[in-house]
Coordinates of C-alpha atoms in Angstrom, one line a residue:
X1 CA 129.3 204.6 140.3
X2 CA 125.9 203.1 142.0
X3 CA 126.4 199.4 143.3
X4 CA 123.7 197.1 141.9
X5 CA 125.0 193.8 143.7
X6 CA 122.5 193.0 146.5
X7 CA 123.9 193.6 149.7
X8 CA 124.5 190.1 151.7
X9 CA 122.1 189.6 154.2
X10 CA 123.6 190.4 158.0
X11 CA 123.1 186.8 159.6
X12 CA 123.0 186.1 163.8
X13 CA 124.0 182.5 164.9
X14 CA 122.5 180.8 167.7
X15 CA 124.2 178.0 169.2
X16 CA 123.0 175.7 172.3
X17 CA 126.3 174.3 174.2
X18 CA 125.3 171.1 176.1
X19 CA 127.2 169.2 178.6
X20 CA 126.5 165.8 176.7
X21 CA 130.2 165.5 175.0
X22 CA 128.6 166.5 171.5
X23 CA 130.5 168.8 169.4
X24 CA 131.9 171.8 171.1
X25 CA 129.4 175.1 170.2
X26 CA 132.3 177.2 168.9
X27 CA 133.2 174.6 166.1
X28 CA 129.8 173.6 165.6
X29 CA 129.0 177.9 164.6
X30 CA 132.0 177.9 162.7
X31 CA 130.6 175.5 160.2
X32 CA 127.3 177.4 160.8
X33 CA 129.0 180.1 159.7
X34 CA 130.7 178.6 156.7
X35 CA 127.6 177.3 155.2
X36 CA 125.6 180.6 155.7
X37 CA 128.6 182.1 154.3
X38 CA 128.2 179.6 151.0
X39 CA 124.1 181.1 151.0
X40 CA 125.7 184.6 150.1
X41 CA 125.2 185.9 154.1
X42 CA 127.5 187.7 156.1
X43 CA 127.6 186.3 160.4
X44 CA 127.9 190.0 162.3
X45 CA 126.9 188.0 165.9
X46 CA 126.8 185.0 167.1
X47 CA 125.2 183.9 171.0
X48 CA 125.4 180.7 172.6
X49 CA 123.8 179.3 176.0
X50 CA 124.4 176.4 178.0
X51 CA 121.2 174.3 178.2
X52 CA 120.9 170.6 179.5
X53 CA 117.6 170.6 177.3
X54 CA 116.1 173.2 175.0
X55 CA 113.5 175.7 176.0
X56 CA 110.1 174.0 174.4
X57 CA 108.7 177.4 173.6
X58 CA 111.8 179.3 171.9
X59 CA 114.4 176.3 172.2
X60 CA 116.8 179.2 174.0
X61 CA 115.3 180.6 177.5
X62 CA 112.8 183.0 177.9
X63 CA 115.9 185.9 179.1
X64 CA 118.4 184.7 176.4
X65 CA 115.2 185.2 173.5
X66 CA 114.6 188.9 174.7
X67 CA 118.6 189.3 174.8
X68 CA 118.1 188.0 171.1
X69 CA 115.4 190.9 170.4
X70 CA 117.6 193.3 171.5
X71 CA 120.5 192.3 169.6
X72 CA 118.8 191.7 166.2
X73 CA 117.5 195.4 166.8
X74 CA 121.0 196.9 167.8
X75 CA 123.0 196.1 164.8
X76 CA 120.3 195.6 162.2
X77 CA 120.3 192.1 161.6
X78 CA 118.4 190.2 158.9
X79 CA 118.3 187.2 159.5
X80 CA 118.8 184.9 162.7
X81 CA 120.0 181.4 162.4
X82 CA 119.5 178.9 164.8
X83 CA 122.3 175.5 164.7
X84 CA 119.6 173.4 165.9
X85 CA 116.8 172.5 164.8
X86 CA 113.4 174.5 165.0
X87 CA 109.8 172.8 166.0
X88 CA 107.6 175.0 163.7
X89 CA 105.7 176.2 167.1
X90 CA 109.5 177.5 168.4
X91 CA 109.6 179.0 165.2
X92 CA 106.7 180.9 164.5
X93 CA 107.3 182.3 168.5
X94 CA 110.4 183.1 167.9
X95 CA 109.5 185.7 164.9
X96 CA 106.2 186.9 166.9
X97 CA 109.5 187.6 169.8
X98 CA 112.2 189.3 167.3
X99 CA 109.4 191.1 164.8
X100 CA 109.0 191.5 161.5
X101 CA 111.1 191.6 158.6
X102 CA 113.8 189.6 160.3
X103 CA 113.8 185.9 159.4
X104 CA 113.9 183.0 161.9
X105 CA 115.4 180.2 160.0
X106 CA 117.3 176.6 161.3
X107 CA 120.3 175.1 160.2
X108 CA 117.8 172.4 158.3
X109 CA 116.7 175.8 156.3
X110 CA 120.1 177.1 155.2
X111 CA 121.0 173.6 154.5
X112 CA 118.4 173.2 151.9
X113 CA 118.6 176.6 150.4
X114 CA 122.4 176.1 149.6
X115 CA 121.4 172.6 148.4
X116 CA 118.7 174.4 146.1
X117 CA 121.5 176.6 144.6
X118 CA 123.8 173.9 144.1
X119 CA 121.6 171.9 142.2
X120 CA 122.1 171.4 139.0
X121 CA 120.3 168.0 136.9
X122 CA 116.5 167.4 137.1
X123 CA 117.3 164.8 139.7
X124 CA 118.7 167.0 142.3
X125 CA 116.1 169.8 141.9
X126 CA 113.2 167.2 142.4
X127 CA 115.1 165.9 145.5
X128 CA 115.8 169.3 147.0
X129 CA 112.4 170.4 146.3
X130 CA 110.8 167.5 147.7
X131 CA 112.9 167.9 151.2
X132 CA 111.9 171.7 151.2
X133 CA 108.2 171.0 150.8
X134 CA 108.3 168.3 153.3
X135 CA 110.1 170.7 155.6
X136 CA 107.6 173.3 154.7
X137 CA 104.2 171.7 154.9
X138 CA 104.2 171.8 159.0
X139 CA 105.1 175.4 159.3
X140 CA 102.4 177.1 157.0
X141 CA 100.3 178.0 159.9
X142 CA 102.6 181.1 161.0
X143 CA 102.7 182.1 156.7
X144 CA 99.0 182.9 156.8
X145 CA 98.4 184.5 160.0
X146 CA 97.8 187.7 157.9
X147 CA 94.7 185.7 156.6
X148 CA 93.8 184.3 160.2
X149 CA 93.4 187.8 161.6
X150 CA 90.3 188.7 159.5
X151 CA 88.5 186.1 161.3
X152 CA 88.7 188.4 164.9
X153 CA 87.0 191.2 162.5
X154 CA 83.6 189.5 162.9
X155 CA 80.6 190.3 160.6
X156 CA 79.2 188.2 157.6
X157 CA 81.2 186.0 156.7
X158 CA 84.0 185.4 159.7
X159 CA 82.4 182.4 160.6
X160 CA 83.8 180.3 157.3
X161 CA 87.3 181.0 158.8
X162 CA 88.9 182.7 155.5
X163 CA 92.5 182.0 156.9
X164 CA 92.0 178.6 157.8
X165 CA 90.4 177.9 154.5
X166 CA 93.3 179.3 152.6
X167 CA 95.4 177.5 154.9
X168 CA 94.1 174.2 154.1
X169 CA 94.0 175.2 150.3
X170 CA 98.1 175.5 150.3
X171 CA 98.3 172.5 152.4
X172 CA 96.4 170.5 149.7
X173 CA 98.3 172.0 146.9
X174 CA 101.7 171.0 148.5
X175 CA 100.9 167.7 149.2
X176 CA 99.6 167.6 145.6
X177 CA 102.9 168.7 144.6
X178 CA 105.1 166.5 147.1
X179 CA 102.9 163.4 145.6
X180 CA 104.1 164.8 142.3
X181 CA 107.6 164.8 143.0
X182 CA 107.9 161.6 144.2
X183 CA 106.0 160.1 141.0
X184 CA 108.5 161.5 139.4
X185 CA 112.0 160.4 141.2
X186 CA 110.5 157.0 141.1
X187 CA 110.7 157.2 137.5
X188 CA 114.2 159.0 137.8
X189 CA 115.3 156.4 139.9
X190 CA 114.1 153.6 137.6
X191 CA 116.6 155.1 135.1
X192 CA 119.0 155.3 137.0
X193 CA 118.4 151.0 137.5
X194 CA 118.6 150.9 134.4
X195 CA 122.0 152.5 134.0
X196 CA 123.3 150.8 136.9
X197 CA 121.9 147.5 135.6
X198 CA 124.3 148.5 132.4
X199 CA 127.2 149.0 134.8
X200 CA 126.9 145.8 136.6
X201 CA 126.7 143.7 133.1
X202 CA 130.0 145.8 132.2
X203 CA 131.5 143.7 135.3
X204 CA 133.4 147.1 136.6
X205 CA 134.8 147.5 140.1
X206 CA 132.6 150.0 141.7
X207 CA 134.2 152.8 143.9
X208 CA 132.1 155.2 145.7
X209 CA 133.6 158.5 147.4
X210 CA 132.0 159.5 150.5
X211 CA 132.9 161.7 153.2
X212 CA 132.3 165.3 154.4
X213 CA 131.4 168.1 152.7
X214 CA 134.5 169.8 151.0
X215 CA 136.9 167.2 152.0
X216 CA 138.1 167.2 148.7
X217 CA 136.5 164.3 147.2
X218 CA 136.2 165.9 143.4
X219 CA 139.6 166.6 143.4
X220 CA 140.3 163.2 144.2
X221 CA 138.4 162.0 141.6
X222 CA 140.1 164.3 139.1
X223 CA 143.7 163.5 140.1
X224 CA 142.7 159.5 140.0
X225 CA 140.6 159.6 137.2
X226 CA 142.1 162.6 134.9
X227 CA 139.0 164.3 134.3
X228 CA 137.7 167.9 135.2
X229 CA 134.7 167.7 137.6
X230 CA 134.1 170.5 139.3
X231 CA 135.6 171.1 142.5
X232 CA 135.5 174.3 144.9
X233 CA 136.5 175.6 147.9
X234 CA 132.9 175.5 149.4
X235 CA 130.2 173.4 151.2
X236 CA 128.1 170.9 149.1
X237 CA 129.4 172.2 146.0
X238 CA 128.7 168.9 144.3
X239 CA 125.3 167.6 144.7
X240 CA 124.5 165.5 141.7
X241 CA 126.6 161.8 141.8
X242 CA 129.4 162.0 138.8
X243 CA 130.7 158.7 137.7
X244 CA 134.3 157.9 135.7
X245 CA 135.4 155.2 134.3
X246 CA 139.1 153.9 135.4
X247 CA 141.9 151.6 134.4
X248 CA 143.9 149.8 137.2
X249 CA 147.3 149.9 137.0
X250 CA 146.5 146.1 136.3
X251 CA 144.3 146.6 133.6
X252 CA 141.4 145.9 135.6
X253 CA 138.2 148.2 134.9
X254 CA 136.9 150.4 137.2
X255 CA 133.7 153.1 137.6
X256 CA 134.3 155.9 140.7
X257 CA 131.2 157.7 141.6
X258 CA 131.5 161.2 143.3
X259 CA 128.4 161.7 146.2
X260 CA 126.8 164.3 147.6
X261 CA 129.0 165.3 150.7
X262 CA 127.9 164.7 154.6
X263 CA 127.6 166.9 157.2
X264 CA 126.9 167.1 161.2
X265 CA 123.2 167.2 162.0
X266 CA 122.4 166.4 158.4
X267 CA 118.4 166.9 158.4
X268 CA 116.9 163.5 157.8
X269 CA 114.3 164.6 155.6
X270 CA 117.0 165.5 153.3
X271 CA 119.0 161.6 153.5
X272 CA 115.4 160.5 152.8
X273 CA 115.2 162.4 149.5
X274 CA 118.3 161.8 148.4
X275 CA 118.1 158.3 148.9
X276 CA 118.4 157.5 145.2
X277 CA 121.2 159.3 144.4
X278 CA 122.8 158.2 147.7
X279 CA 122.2 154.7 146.4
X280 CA 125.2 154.6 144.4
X281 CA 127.1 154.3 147.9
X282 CA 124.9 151.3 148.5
X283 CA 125.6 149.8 145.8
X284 CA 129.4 150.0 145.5
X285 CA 131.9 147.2 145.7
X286 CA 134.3 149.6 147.8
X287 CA 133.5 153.2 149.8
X288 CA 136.4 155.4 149.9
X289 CA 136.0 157.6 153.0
X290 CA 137.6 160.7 152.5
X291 CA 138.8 163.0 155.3
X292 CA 140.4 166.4 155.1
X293 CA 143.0 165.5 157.5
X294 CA 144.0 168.7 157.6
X295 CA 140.4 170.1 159.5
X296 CA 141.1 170.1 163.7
X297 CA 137.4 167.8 163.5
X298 CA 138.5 165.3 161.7
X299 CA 137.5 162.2 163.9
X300 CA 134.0 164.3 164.3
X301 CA 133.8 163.9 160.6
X302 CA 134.9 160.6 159.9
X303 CA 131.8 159.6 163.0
X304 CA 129.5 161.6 161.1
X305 CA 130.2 160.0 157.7
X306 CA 130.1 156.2 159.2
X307 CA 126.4 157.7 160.9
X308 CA 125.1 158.5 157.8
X309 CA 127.1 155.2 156.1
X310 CA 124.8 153.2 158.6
X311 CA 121.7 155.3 158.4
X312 CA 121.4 154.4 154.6
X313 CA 122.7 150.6 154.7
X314 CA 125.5 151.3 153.4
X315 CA 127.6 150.7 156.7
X316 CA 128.6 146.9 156.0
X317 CA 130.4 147.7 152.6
X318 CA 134.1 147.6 152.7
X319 CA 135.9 150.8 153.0
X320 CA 139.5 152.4 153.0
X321 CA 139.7 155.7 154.8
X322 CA 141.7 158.4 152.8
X323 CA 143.2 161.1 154.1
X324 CA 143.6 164.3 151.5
X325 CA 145.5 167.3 151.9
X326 CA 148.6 165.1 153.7
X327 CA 150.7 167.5 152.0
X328 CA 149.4 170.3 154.4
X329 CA 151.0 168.5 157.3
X330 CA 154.5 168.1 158.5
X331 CA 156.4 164.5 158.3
X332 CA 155.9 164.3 162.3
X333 CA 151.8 164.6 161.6
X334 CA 151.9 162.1 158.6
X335 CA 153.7 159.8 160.9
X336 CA 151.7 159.5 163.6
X337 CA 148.3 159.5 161.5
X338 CA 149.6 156.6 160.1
X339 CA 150.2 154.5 163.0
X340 CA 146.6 155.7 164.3
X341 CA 145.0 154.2 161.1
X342 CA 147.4 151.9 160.1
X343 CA 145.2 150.6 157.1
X344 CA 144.7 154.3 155.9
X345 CA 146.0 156.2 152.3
X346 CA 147.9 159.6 153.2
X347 CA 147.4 161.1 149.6
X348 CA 147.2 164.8 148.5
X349 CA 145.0 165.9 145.5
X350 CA 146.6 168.7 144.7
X351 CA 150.2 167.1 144.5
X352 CA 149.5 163.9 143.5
X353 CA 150.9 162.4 146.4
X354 CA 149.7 158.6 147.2
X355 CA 148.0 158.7 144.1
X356 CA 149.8 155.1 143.4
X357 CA 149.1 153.8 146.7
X358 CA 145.1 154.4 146.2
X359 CA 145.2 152.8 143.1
X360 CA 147.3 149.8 144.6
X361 CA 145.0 149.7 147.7
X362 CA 141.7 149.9 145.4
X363 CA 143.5 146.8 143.3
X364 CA 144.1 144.9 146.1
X365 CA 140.6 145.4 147.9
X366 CA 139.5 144.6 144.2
X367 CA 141.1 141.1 143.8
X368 CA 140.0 140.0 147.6
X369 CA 136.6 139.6 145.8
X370 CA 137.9 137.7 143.1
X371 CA 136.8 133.5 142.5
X372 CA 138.2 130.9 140.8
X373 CA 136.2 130.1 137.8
X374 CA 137.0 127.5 135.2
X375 CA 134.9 127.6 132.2
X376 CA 134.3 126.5 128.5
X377 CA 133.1 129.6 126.6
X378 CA 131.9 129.0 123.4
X379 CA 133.7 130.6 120.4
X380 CA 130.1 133.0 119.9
X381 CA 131.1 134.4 123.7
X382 CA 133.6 136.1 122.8
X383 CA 132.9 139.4 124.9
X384 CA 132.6 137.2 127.8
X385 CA 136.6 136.0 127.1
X386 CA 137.5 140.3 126.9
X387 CA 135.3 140.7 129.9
X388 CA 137.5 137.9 131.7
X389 CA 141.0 139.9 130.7
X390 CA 139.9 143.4 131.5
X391 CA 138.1 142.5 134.3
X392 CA 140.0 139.3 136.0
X393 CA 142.9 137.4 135.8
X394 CA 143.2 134.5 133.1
X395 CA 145.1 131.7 135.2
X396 CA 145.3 129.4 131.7
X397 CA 143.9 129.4 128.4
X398 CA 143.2 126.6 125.9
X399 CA 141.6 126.4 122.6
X400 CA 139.6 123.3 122.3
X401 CA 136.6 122.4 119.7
X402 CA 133.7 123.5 121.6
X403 CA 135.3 126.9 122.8
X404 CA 137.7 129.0 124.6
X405 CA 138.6 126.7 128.2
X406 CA 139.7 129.2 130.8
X407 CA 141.1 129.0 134.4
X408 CA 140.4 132.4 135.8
X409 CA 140.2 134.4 138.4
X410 CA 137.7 137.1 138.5
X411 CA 135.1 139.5 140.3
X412 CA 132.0 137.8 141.7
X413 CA 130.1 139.7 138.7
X414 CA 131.6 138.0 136.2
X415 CA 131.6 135.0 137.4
X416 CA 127.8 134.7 137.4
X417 CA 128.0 135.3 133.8
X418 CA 130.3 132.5 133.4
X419 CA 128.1 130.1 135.7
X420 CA 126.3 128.6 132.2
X421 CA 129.3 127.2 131.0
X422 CA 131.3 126.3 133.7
X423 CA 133.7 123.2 133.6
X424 CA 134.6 119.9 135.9
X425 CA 138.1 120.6 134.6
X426 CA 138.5 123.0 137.3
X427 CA 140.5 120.5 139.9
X428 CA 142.8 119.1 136.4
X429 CA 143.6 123.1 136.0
X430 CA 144.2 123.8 139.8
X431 CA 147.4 122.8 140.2
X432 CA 148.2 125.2 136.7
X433 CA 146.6 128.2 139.5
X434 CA 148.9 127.4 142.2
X435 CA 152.1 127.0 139.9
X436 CA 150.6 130.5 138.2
X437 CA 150.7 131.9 142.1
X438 CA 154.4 130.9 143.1
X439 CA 155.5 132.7 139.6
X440 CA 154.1 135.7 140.3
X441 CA 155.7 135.6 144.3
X442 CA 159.0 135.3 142.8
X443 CA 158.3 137.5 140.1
X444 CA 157.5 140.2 142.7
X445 CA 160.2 139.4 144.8
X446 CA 162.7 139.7 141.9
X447 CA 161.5 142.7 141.3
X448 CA 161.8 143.9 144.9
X449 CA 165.6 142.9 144.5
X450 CA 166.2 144.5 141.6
X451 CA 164.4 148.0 143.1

């Protein structure tokens, strides 16, 4: 039998270690690793230096390059991968250094190759493709040096610069083509307005999942939610924002919305594009930060994820920190995570465990934003009284001439939709609230006996 499968590229890493209390260089090639391993490439070597600031030529020193060469050339290596960031002049040295056909790419480049597999919707393709361009557009110069050569030839003709004239050509066309893109996700994103628009007159809790990549927030969705999104053992398998609907144990209504996953030394070029999708984090009522608690960098994560929170304005937003996987750990480890983050979730997707602490802790956070509305709805309003019970919490209800007179309490949503018929009667009703309150104290505490 003759294999057909393409062989997986043979990949070097290249780390920098630097004295500046960053992440350490062996953890940081270890997700190198893992994502070049999610690009269908195989790590046979790895090198690492110790540098207070990169080399401006080749980022690496001059010695450590040419150790490079030699290394690329010993055990046939086809690509070389570099965890920091590339100038496109360190770049295009770098390959003139380690020859032809071995690739010089960044962690920026394997980041946005794996994103271009992974996505799947229009959106997603648009916003990876824009990023890729963009990344692109400065490094075209080293593409064409084929073309730039003929210019040393001399003769008729040399002097119109052929290579430089095709080089400005591409440029054109992929500015042409980023101007394109971003016609079109402004259209996409207008849609998307729209829809959100629709979700905000439905008066539903908004919950947005954030956190690093593969920390497990699909599954979490599926064990809260019931439903089947897809979730994998990999990096950035889920690029596209999936949204279910979801009823509090309260009865309260609820929308969760699965994000793209972070990651350290996330390009920015890359938040910049996927700013639209990465909206639905801004406009959430609550971000649930989820953390594999069971990865040795999990403080390193949960900074990274708060960075990004910040970098796109969504830093200000209440948030409960979830720790997945708790079911990985022993009861000494779940112990003293909790007393560490005292106002954390311990929950397990796979098990289910903490699954009715989430949805107690998302109820609660939910009713914090709650205001006390009284209000004559006219009889015609009808949705606006089932909006009241599915999303709030009807205090009192009377049936008088004019309409439906209710003492509510309910999410600052709805209660701008109430604000046209609003009522004096709310002081008459207030006492009716407090009574309401002491009920459901002893209720609760009744209950707490009888358990």
């Amino acid at each position: 039998m003759i294999p057909t499968a393409p062989e997986p590229e043979r990949a070097v890493l290249v780390g920098i270690d630097r004295r500046d209390g960053s992440w350490p260089v062996d953890r940081s090639l270890d997700e190198l690793e893992r994502l070049a391993d999610t690009a269908g490439a195989v790590t046979v070597a790895r090198l690492t230096q110790r540098l207070d600031r990169p080399n401006p030529r080749t980022l690496i020193g001059s010695g450590k390059a040419e150790e490079l060469r030699g290394l690329v050339n010993r055990i046939d290596a086809d690509v070389v991968i570099f965890d920091d960031e590339l100038s496109p002049s360190q770049q295009s040295n770098l390959e003139r250094l380690v020859g032809e056909p071995v690739k010089i790419i960044d962690r920026t480049a394997l980041i946005l190759d794996i994103f271009g597999l992974h996505a799947t919707t229009r959106e997603g393709r648009l916003q990876v493709q824009l990023a890729q361009l963009q990344y692109l557009l400065p490094r075209l110069r080293g593409m064409w040096s084929h073309l730039a050569k003929e210019q040393t030839r001399g003769g008729i003709g040399s002097r119109f610069g052929q290579g430089e004239s095709q080089l400005e050509v591409d440029r054109r066309l992929i500015r042409s083509r980023i101007a394109q893109i971003k016609r079109e996700l402004v259209e996409v994103e207008r849609r998307r307005e729209v829809q959100s628009k629709s979700r905000v007159k439905s008066a539903a809790f908004r919950v947005a999942l954030a956190g690093y990549t593969n920390a497990g927030k699909s599954s979490l969705l599926n064990r809260l939610t019931g439903s089947d999104v897809l979730a994998q053992d990999k990096l950035f398998a889920t690029l596209d924002p999936t949204t279910r609907s979801y009823r509090l144990p309260g009865g309260r209504s609820m929308t969760v919305t699965d994000t793209v996953g972070f990651i350290q030394k996330l390009p920015h070029g890359l938040v910049e594009s996927f700013k639209s999708t990465l909206a639905e984090v801004r406009e959430a009522d609550l971000i649930i930060k989820v953390v594999d608690v069971a990865d040795d960098d999990r403080e390193r994560h949960i900074e990274a994820v708060e960075r990004v929170l910040d970098e796109i304005g969504a830093g200000d937003i209440p948030s409960v920190i979830v720790f997945n996987k708790v079911d990985l750990l022993d009861d000494h480890d779940r112990e003293y995570l909790a007393r560490r983050y005292p106002d954390c979730i311990l929950f397990s997707a796979r098990t289910g465990w903490g699954a009715d602490a989430l949805a107690g802790r998302i109820e609660q956070e939910a009713s914090s934003l709650d205001e006390l509305v009284c209000a004559l709805v006219p009889y015609r309003r009808g949705d606006l009284v089932k909006m009241v019970r599915d999303q709030g919490t009807v205090v009192s209800i009377a049936f008088e001439p004019e309409g439906t007179l209710l003492l509510c309490r309910v999410p600052v949503r709805v209660a701008r939709l109430l604000d046209p018929y609003r009522s004096d009667s709310v002081s008459e009703l207030k006492d009716q609230e407090d009574e309401w309150l002491v009920n459901q104290v002893d209720g609760e505490a009744r209950s707490s006996d009888h358990g």
